[in-house]
Amino acid sequence: MKSIRAYLLTRLLGGAVAVLAVTGSAVFFFVQRSLEAQFDQNLVDRVRGFASILFQVEDEVQFEFSQELMPDYAPGDLAAFFELQFTDGRVLERSESLEAIEGAAIALPGEPSREPMHWSATLPDGRKGRCVAQIIEVHHVYPEEGPDRPAAAQLLVTVARGREELVATGEALFWTCALVCLLLLGLLATLAWHAVRWGLEPAKRLAKALDGIQVECLPPGLDLGNLPRELEPVAKT
């Protein structure tokens, strides 16, 4: 028959494992979703950054892009990509990383709008990535007002980045959660072992006293000191 100590320890540790597994999983998925939301927000911020360096003078749209200030879009193993095109399909500008790949394009999964559209896709260089596309209105510089002022140009801005950083952060988060859960489980196991040992000490004293009793001369009771309420009737029998 399984001992009471083993029974209690397995139940306590089983419950602790279940609670830690659920809690750890919840924390991991919550933080992972937050990281993914931050990653997507970074893509939106990049679109806004491009919008801030686009200007329209009469009918001409000017794009003041500097590769030195935005080295992410240069060709390389971890390059990001962007494409700016008018809503009629004419291309205004593409990143050097995109131009360096023959026939490369960032395919949209649906109809773009003024709201950011996010999706996961394989990047032109074969890596897994996240993309965003949004239609923006170019800031008019001249003329500011008047009948000769042409309509503001509408541009579709598409930005894509690899998921390497996000995946690496997710893996680090997973192993951190796993390590913390294991450490907590070890601590709980130690505390449970000592608690069960301390809790069963009166039962051990009672068992030892009962082993020493001769059937021929039963005592009126057993003096075992302080006992739990549940064991007092046994000691007085």
PDB file of C-alpha atoms in Angstrom:
ATOM      1  CA  MET A   1       0.000   0.000   0.000  1.00  0.00           C
ATOM      2  CA  LYS A   2       1.244   3.466  -0.839  1.00  0.00           C
ATOM      3  CA  SER A   3       2.356   5.511   2.173  1.00  0.00           C
ATOM      4  CA  ILE A   4       0.410   8.540   3.339  1.00  0.00           C
ATOM      5  CA  ARG A   5       3.486  10.698   2.763  1.00  0.00           C
ATOM      6  CA  ALA A   6       3.810   9.561  -0.852  1.00  0.00           C
ATOM      7  CA  TYR A   7       0.069  10.015  -1.388  1.00  0.00           C
ATOM      8  CA  LEU A   8       0.099  13.576  -0.054  1.00  0.00           C
ATOM      9  CA  LEU A   9       3.275  14.551  -1.901  1.00  0.00           C
ATOM     10  CA  THR A  10       2.039  13.258  -5.257  1.00  0.00           C
ATOM     11  CA  ARG A  11      -1.274  15.104  -4.856  1.00  0.00           C
ATOM     12  CA  LEU A  12       0.382  18.340  -3.745  1.00  0.00           C
ATOM     13  CA  LEU A  13       3.034  18.276  -6.453  1.00  0.00           C
ATOM     14  CA  GLY A  14       0.511  17.240  -9.107  1.00  0.00           C
ATOM     15  CA  GLY A  15      -1.647  20.232  -8.237  1.00  0.00           C
ATOM     16  CA  ALA A  16       1.396  22.524  -8.202  1.00  0.00           C
ATOM     17  CA  VAL A  17       2.478  21.286 -11.644  1.00  0.00           C
ATOM     18  CA  ALA A  18      -0.998  21.905 -13.056  1.00  0.00           C
ATOM     19  CA  VAL A  19      -1.201  25.427 -11.585  1.00  0.00           C
ATOM     20  CA  LEU A  20       2.311  26.360 -12.731  1.00  0.00           C
ATOM     21  CA  ALA A  21       1.711  24.959 -16.217  1.00  0.00           C
ATOM     22  CA  VAL A  22      -1.506  26.945 -16.668  1.00  0.00           C
ATOM     23  CA  THR A  23      -0.041  30.118 -15.175  1.00  0.00           C
ATOM     24  CA  GLY A  24       3.210  29.864 -17.133  1.00  0.00           C
ATOM     25  CA  SER A  25       1.358  29.231 -20.387  1.00  0.00           C
ATOM     26  CA  ALA A  26      -0.961  32.178 -19.776  1.00  0.00           C
ATOM     27  CA  VAL A  27       1.960  34.504 -19.036  1.00  0.00           C
ATOM     28  CA  PHE A  28       3.889  33.273 -22.086  1.00  0.00           C
ATOM     29  CA  PHE A  29       0.997  33.709 -24.520  1.00  0.00           C
ATOM     30  CA  PHE A  30       0.036  37.112 -23.096  1.00  0.00           C
ATOM     31  CA  VAL A  31       3.580  38.488 -23.356  1.00  0.00           C
ATOM     32  CA  GLN A  32       4.053  36.868 -26.785  1.00  0.00           C
ATOM     33  CA  ARG A  33       0.914  38.586 -28.090  1.00  0.00           C
ATOM     34  CA  SER A  34       2.176  41.880 -26.647  1.00  0.00           C
ATOM     35  CA  LEU A  35       5.517  41.435 -28.430  1.00  0.00           C
ATOM     36  CA  GLU A  36       3.743  40.709 -31.709  1.00  0.00           C
ATOM     37  CA  ALA A  37       1.578  43.811 -31.254  1.00  0.00           C
ATOM     38  CA  GLN A  38       4.707  45.911 -30.618  1.00  0.00           C
ATOM     39  CA  PHE A  39       6.337  44.430 -33.719  1.00  0.00           C
ATOM     40  CA  ASP A  40       3.316  45.360 -35.853  1.00  0.00           C
ATOM     41  CA  GLN A  41       3.240  48.829 -34.306  1.00  0.00           C
ATOM     42  CA  ASN A  42       6.872  49.275 -35.294  1.00  0.00           C
ATOM     43  CA  LEU A  43       5.873  48.556 -38.903  1.00  0.00           C
ATOM     44  CA  VAL A  44       3.133  51.199 -38.681  1.00  0.00           C
ATOM     45  CA  ASP A  45       5.639  53.662 -37.230  1.00  0.00           C
ATOM     46  CA  ARG A  46       7.873  53.037 -40.241  1.00  0.00           C
ATOM     47  CA  VAL A  47       4.984  53.865 -42.576  1.00  0.00           C
ATOM     48  CA  ARG A  48       4.434  57.108 -40.661  1.00  0.00           C
ATOM     49  CA  GLY A  49       8.137  57.816 -40.915  1.00  0.00           C
ATOM     50  CA  PHE A  50       7.943  57.562 -44.701  1.00  0.00           C
ATOM     51  CA  ALA A  51       4.869  59.816 -44.700  1.00  0.00           C
ATOM     52  CA  SER A  52       6.868  62.474 -42.865  1.00  0.00           C
ATOM     53  CA  ILE A  53       9.507  62.660 -45.641  1.00  0.00           C
ATOM     54  CA  LEU A  54       7.066  62.758 -48.550  1.00  0.00           C
ATOM     55  CA  PHE A  55       6.195  66.155 -50.028  1.00  0.00           C
ATOM     56  CA  GLN A  56       4.162  67.358 -52.955  1.00  0.00           C
ATOM     57  CA  VAL A  57       5.050  70.506 -54.914  1.00  0.00           C
ATOM     58  CA  GLU A  58       2.317  71.178 -57.467  1.00  0.00           C
ATOM     59  CA  ASP A  59       1.983  67.781 -59.227  1.00  0.00           C
ATOM     60  CA  GLU A  60       5.415  66.452 -58.257  1.00  0.00           C
ATOM     61  CA  VAL A  61       5.869  64.130 -55.295  1.00  0.00           C
ATOM     62  CA  GLN A  62       9.274  64.266 -53.650  1.00  0.00           C
ATOM     63  CA  PHE A  63      10.702  61.590 -51.402  1.00  0.00           C
ATOM     64  CA  GLU A  64      13.623  62.680 -49.207  1.00  0.00           C
ATOM     65  CA  PHE A  65      14.989  59.272 -48.320  1.00  0.00           C
ATOM     66  CA  SER A  66      18.485  58.780 -46.907  1.00  0.00           C
ATOM     67  CA  GLN A  67      20.042  55.306 -46.921  1.00  0.00           C
ATOM     68  CA  GLU A  68      22.520  56.464 -44.275  1.00  0.00           C
ATOM     69  CA  LEU A  69      19.699  57.279 -41.853  1.00  0.00           C
ATOM     70  CA  MET A  70      17.764  54.096 -42.646  1.00  0.00           C
ATOM     71  CA  PRO A  71      20.378  51.363 -43.200  1.00  0.00           C
ATOM     72  CA  ASP A  72      17.791  48.603 -42.606  1.00  0.00           C
ATOM     73  CA  TYR A  73      16.714  48.885 -46.242  1.00  0.00           C
ATOM     74  CA  ALA A  74      20.142  48.233 -47.734  1.00  0.00           C
ATOM     75  CA  PRO A  75      20.803  44.782 -49.244  1.00  0.00           C
ATOM     76  CA  GLY A  76      21.892  42.279 -46.627  1.00  0.00           C
ATOM     77  CA  ASP A  77      21.075  39.059 -44.810  1.00  0.00           C
ATOM     78  CA  LEU A  78      18.559  40.748 -42.472  1.00  0.00           C
ATOM     79  CA  ALA A  79      17.335  43.488 -44.776  1.00  0.00           C
ATOM     80  CA  ALA A  80      13.937  45.154 -44.508  1.00  0.00           C
ATOM     81  CA  PHE A  81      11.949  46.160 -47.579  1.00  0.00           C
ATOM     82  CA  PHE A  82       9.662  48.985 -48.651  1.00  0.00           C
ATOM     83  CA  GLU A  83       7.787  50.068 -51.736  1.00  0.00           C
ATOM     84  CA  LEU A  84       5.979  53.339 -52.426  1.00  0.00           C
ATOM     85  CA  GLN A  85       3.549  53.427 -55.304  1.00  0.00           C
ATOM     86  CA  PHE A  86       0.691  55.582 -56.461  1.00  0.00           C
ATOM     87  CA  THR A  87      -2.794  54.124 -56.215  1.00  0.00           C
ATOM     88  CA  ASP A  88      -2.821  53.793 -60.018  1.00  0.00           C
ATOM     89  CA  GLY A  89       0.106  51.343 -59.812  1.00  0.00           C
ATOM     90  CA  ARG A  90       3.014  53.621 -60.725  1.00  0.00           C
ATOM     91  CA  VAL A  91       6.045  53.029 -58.507  1.00  0.00           C
ATOM     92  CA  LEU A  92       7.569  56.077 -56.830  1.00  0.00           C
ATOM     93  CA  GLU A  93      10.383  54.393 -54.888  1.00  0.00           C
ATOM     94  CA  ARG A  94      11.580  50.971 -53.801  1.00  0.00           C
ATOM     95  CA  SER A  95      14.225  50.028 -51.276  1.00  0.00           C
ATOM     96  CA  GLU A  96      17.635  48.971 -52.540  1.00  0.00           C
ATOM     97  CA  SER A  97      17.103  45.628 -50.815  1.00  0.00           C
ATOM     98  CA  LEU A  98      14.028  45.071 -52.990  1.00  0.00           C
ATOM     99  CA  GLU A  99      15.671  46.331 -56.179  1.00  0.00           C
ATOM    100  CA  ALA A 100      18.634  43.996 -55.613  1.00  0.00           C
ATOM    101  CA  ILE A 101      16.399  40.926 -56.017  1.00  0.00           C
ATOM    102  CA  GLU A 102      15.326  40.395 -59.603  1.00  0.00           C
ATOM    103  CA  GLY A 103      11.575  40.245 -60.027  1.00  0.00           C
ATOM    104  CA  ALA A 104      10.989  40.773 -56.319  1.00  0.00           C
ATOM    105  CA  ALA A 105       7.667  42.147 -55.122  1.00  0.00           C
ATOM    106  CA  ILE A 106       5.627  42.319 -51.938  1.00  0.00           C
ATOM    107  CA  ALA A 107       2.245  40.773 -52.707  1.00  0.00           C
ATOM    108  CA  LEU A 108      -0.758  42.171 -50.850  1.00  0.00           C
ATOM    109  CA  PRO A 109      -3.319  39.695 -49.476  1.00  0.00           C
ATOM    110  CA  GLY A 110      -6.241  42.050 -50.039  1.00  0.00           C
ATOM    111  CA  GLU A 111      -7.397  45.541 -50.930  1.00  0.00           C
ATOM    112  CA  PRO A 112      -5.391  48.218 -49.055  1.00  0.00           C
ATOM    113  CA  SER A 113      -7.052  51.143 -47.305  1.00  0.00           C
ATOM    114  CA  ARG A 114      -6.212  54.096 -45.092  1.00  0.00           C
ATOM    115  CA  GLU A 115      -6.061  51.706 -42.137  1.00  0.00           C
ATOM    116  CA  PRO A 116      -2.893  49.630 -41.663  1.00  0.00           C
ATOM    117  CA  MET A 117      -3.214  46.093 -43.020  1.00  0.00           C
ATOM    118  CA  HIS A 118      -0.883  43.503 -41.427  1.00  0.00           C
ATOM    119  CA  TRP A 119      -0.086  40.009 -42.621  1.00  0.00           C
ATOM    120  CA  SER A 120       2.608  37.337 -42.408  1.00  0.00           C
ATOM    121  CA  ALA A 121       4.391  36.359 -45.611  1.00  0.00           C
ATOM    122  CA  THR A 122       7.590  34.996 -47.087  1.00  0.00           C
ATOM    123  CA  LEU A 123       9.874  37.939 -47.840  1.00  0.00           C
ATOM    124  CA  PRO A 124      11.482  38.414 -51.288  1.00  0.00           C
ATOM    125  CA  ASP A 125      14.732  36.879 -49.979  1.00  0.00           C
ATOM    126  CA  GLY A 126      12.950  33.782 -48.640  1.00  0.00           C
ATOM    127  CA  ARG A 127      12.794  34.662 -44.952  1.00  0.00           C
ATOM    128  CA  LYS A 128       9.624  34.592 -42.875  1.00  0.00           C
ATOM    129  CA  GLY A 129       8.368  38.073 -42.164  1.00  0.00           C
ATOM    130  CA  ARG A 130       5.590  40.476 -41.279  1.00  0.00           C
ATOM    131  CA  CYS A 131       4.266  43.155 -43.606  1.00  0.00           C
ATOM    132  CA  VAL A 132       2.087  46.229 -43.424  1.00  0.00           C
ATOM    133  CA  ALA A 133       0.405  48.237 -46.172  1.00  0.00           C
ATOM    134  CA  GLN A 134      -1.415  51.545 -45.857  1.00  0.00           C
ATOM    135  CA  ILE A 135      -2.646  54.269 -48.187  1.00  0.00           C
ATOM    136  CA  ILE A 136      -1.486  57.734 -47.127  1.00  0.00           C
ATOM    137  CA  GLU A 137      -2.060  61.242 -48.412  1.00  0.00           C
ATOM    138  CA  VAL A 138       1.073  63.193 -49.332  1.00  0.00           C
ATOM    139  CA  HIS A 139       1.628  66.503 -47.582  1.00  0.00           C
ATOM    140  CA  HIS A 140       1.096  69.459 -49.919  1.00  0.00           C
ATOM    141  CA  VAL A 141       3.862  72.070 -49.748  1.00  0.00           C
ATOM    142  CA  TYR A 142       2.988  74.348 -52.673  1.00  0.00           C
ATOM    143  CA  PRO A 143       0.616  75.819 -53.554  1.00  0.00           C
ATOM    144  CA  GLU A 144      -1.012  75.786 -50.128  1.00  0.00           C
ATOM    145  CA  GLU A 145      -4.425  77.033 -51.231  1.00  0.00           C
ATOM    146  CA  GLY A 146      -6.192  78.284 -54.330  1.00  0.00           C
ATOM    147  CA  PRO A 147      -7.869  77.016 -57.495  1.00  0.00           C
ATOM    148  CA  ASP A 148      -4.573  75.879 -58.993  1.00  0.00           C
ATOM    149  CA  ARG A 149      -3.860  73.564 -56.094  1.00  0.00           C
ATOM    150  CA  PRO A 150      -3.843  70.001 -57.474  1.00  0.00           C
ATOM    151  CA  ALA A 151      -5.322  67.101 -55.553  1.00  0.00           C
ATOM    152  CA  ALA A 152      -3.025  65.594 -52.964  1.00  0.00           C
ATOM    153  CA  ALA A 153      -1.373  62.405 -54.180  1.00  0.00           C
ATOM    154  CA  GLN A 154      -2.428  59.093 -52.665  1.00  0.00           C
ATOM    155  CA  LEU A 155       0.394  56.642 -52.068  1.00  0.00           C
ATOM    156  CA  LEU A 156       0.374  53.012 -51.042  1.00  0.00           C
ATOM    157  CA  VAL A 157       3.234  52.398 -48.617  1.00  0.00           C
ATOM    158  CA  THR A 158       4.269  48.772 -48.056  1.00  0.00           C
ATOM    159  CA  VAL A 159       6.902  47.800 -45.485  1.00  0.00           C
ATOM    160  CA  ALA A 160       8.181  44.301 -44.667  1.00  0.00           C
ATOM    161  CA  ARG A 161      10.582  43.004 -42.007  1.00  0.00           C
ATOM    162  CA  GLY A 162      11.965  39.611 -41.054  1.00  0.00           C
ATOM    163  CA  ARG A 163      10.654  37.915 -37.912  1.00  0.00           C
ATOM    164  CA  GLU A 164      14.095  36.864 -36.643  1.00  0.00           C
ATOM    165  CA  GLU A 165      14.128  39.325 -33.754  1.00  0.00           C
ATOM    166  CA  LEU A 166      10.566  38.458 -32.771  1.00  0.00           C
ATOM    167  CA  VAL A 167      11.247  34.703 -32.929  1.00  0.00           C
ATOM    168  CA  ALA A 168      14.447  35.051 -30.878  1.00  0.00           C
ATOM    169  CA  THR A 169      12.637  37.103 -28.236  1.00  0.00           C
ATOM    170  CA  GLY A 170       9.806  34.561 -28.161  1.00  0.00           C
ATOM    171  CA  GLU A 171      12.231  31.674 -27.649  1.00  0.00           C
ATOM    172  CA  ALA A 172      14.030  33.537 -24.868  1.00  0.00           C
ATOM    173  CA  LEU A 173      10.669  34.257 -23.241  1.00  0.00           C
ATOM    174  CA  PHE A 174       9.647  30.587 -23.478  1.00  0.00           C
ATOM    175  CA  TRP A 175      12.811  29.288 -21.821  1.00  0.00           C
ATOM    176  CA  THR A 176      12.631  32.009 -19.167  1.00  0.00           C
ATOM    177  CA  CYS A 177       9.066  31.002 -18.288  1.00  0.00           C
ATOM    178  CA  ALA A 178      10.054  27.324 -18.273  1.00  0.00           C
ATOM    179  CA  LEU A 179      13.051  27.976 -16.003  1.00  0.00           C
ATOM    180  CA  VAL A 180      11.015  30.081 -13.578  1.00  0.00           C
ATOM    181  CA  CYS A 181       8.325  27.370 -13.426  1.00  0.00           C
ATOM    182  CA  LEU A 182      10.946  24.687 -12.735  1.00  0.00           C
ATOM    183  CA  LEU A 183      12.526  26.774  -9.979  1.00  0.00           C
ATOM    184  CA  LEU A 184       9.131  27.414  -8.395  1.00  0.00           C
ATOM    185  CA  LEU A 185       8.276  23.715  -8.680  1.00  0.00           C
ATOM    186  CA  GLY A 186      11.529  22.808  -6.934  1.00  0.00           C
ATOM    187  CA  LEU A 187      10.803  25.305  -4.159  1.00  0.00           C
ATOM    188  CA  LEU A 188       7.236  24.055  -3.754  1.00  0.00           C
ATOM    189  CA  ALA A 189       8.435  20.429  -3.715  1.00  0.00           C
ATOM    190  CA  THR A 190      10.888  21.235  -0.920  1.00  0.00           C
ATOM    191  CA  LEU A 191       8.250  23.091   1.105  1.00  0.00           C
ATOM    192  CA  ALA A 192       5.693  20.318   0.531  1.00  0.00           C
ATOM    193  CA  TRP A 193       8.158  17.626   1.634  1.00  0.00           C
ATOM    194  CA  HIS A 194       8.955  19.465   4.876  1.00  0.00           C
ATOM    195  CA  ALA A 195       5.277  20.303   5.500  1.00  0.00           C
ATOM    196  CA  VAL A 196       4.153  16.700   5.008  1.00  0.00           C
ATOM    197  CA  ARG A 197       7.006  15.416   7.162  1.00  0.00           C
ATOM    198  CA  TRP A 198       6.098  17.841   9.941  1.00  0.00           C
ATOM    199  CA  GLY A 199       2.386  17.107   9.595  1.00  0.00           C
ATOM    200  CA  LEU A 200       2.869  13.322   9.821  1.00  0.00           C
ATOM    201  CA  GLU A 201       5.190  13.484  12.833  1.00  0.00           C
ATOM    202  CA  PRO A 202       2.346  12.890  15.364  1.00  0.00           C
ATOM    203  CA  ALA A 203       1.185   9.884  13.341  1.00  0.00           C
ATOM    204  CA  LYS A 204       4.720   8.489  13.444  1.00  0.00           C
ATOM    205  CA  ARG A 205       4.834   8.908  17.232  1.00  0.00           C
ATOM    206  CA  LEU A 206       1.475   7.196  17.541  1.00  0.00           C
ATOM    207  CA  ALA A 207       2.577   4.316  15.323  1.00  0.00           C
ATOM    208  CA  LYS A 208       5.777   3.874  17.333  1.00  0.00           C
ATOM    209  CA  ALA A 209       3.834   3.828  20.584  1.00  0.00           C
ATOM    210  CA  LEU A 210       1.349   1.300  19.264  1.00  0.00           C
ATOM    211  CA  ASP A 211       4.184  -0.971  18.138  1.00  0.00           C
ATOM    212  CA  GLY A 212       5.496  -1.076  21.706  1.00  0.00           C
ATOM    213  CA  ILE A 213       2.207  -2.100  23.311  1.00  0.00           C
ATOM    214  CA  GLN A 214       1.863  -5.676  24.626  1.00  0.00           C
ATOM    215  CA  VAL A 215      -1.548  -7.169  23.953  1.00  0.00           C
ATOM    216  CA  GLU A 216      -1.573  -8.807  27.416  1.00  0.00           C
ATOM    217  CA  CYS A 217      -1.340  -5.465  29.253  1.00  0.00           C
ATOM    218  CA  LEU A 218      -3.048  -2.673  27.354  1.00  0.00           C
ATOM    219  CA  PRO A 219      -2.565   0.766  28.952  1.00  0.00           C
ATOM    220  CA  PRO A 220      -5.587   2.988  29.607  1.00  0.00           C
ATOM    221  CA  GLY A 221      -4.174   5.538  27.171  1.00  0.00           C
ATOM    222  CA  LEU A 222      -1.062   6.753  25.441  1.00  0.00           C
ATOM    223  CA  ASP A 223       0.845   9.815  26.591  1.00  0.00           C
ATOM    224  CA  LEU A 224       2.158  11.221  23.316  1.00  0.00           C
ATOM    225  CA  GLY A 225       2.070  14.915  24.081  1.00  0.00           C
ATOM    226  CA  ASN A 226       0.221  17.277  21.801  1.00  0.00           C
ATOM    227  CA  LEU A 227      -1.571  15.467  19.008  1.00  0.00           C
ATOM    228  CA  PRO A 228      -3.839  16.661  16.216  1.00  0.00           C
ATOM    229  CA  ARG A 229      -7.530  16.521  17.070  1.00  0.00           C
ATOM    230  CA  GLU A 230      -8.011  13.662  14.622  1.00  0.00           C
ATOM    231  CA  LEU A 231      -5.545  11.390  16.491  1.00  0.00           C
ATOM    232  CA  GLU A 232      -6.593  12.165  20.085  1.00  0.00           C
ATOM    233  CA  PRO A 233      -9.349   9.487  20.201  1.00  0.00           C
ATOM    234  CA  VAL A 234      -6.870   6.833  19.063  1.00  0.00           C
ATOM    235  CA  ALA A 235      -4.372   7.770  21.774  1.00  0.00           C
ATOM    236  CA  LYS A 236      -7.070   7.695  24.501  1.00  0.00           C
ATOM    237  CA  THR A 237      -8.548   4.336  23.421  1.00  0.00           C
TER     238      THR A 237
END
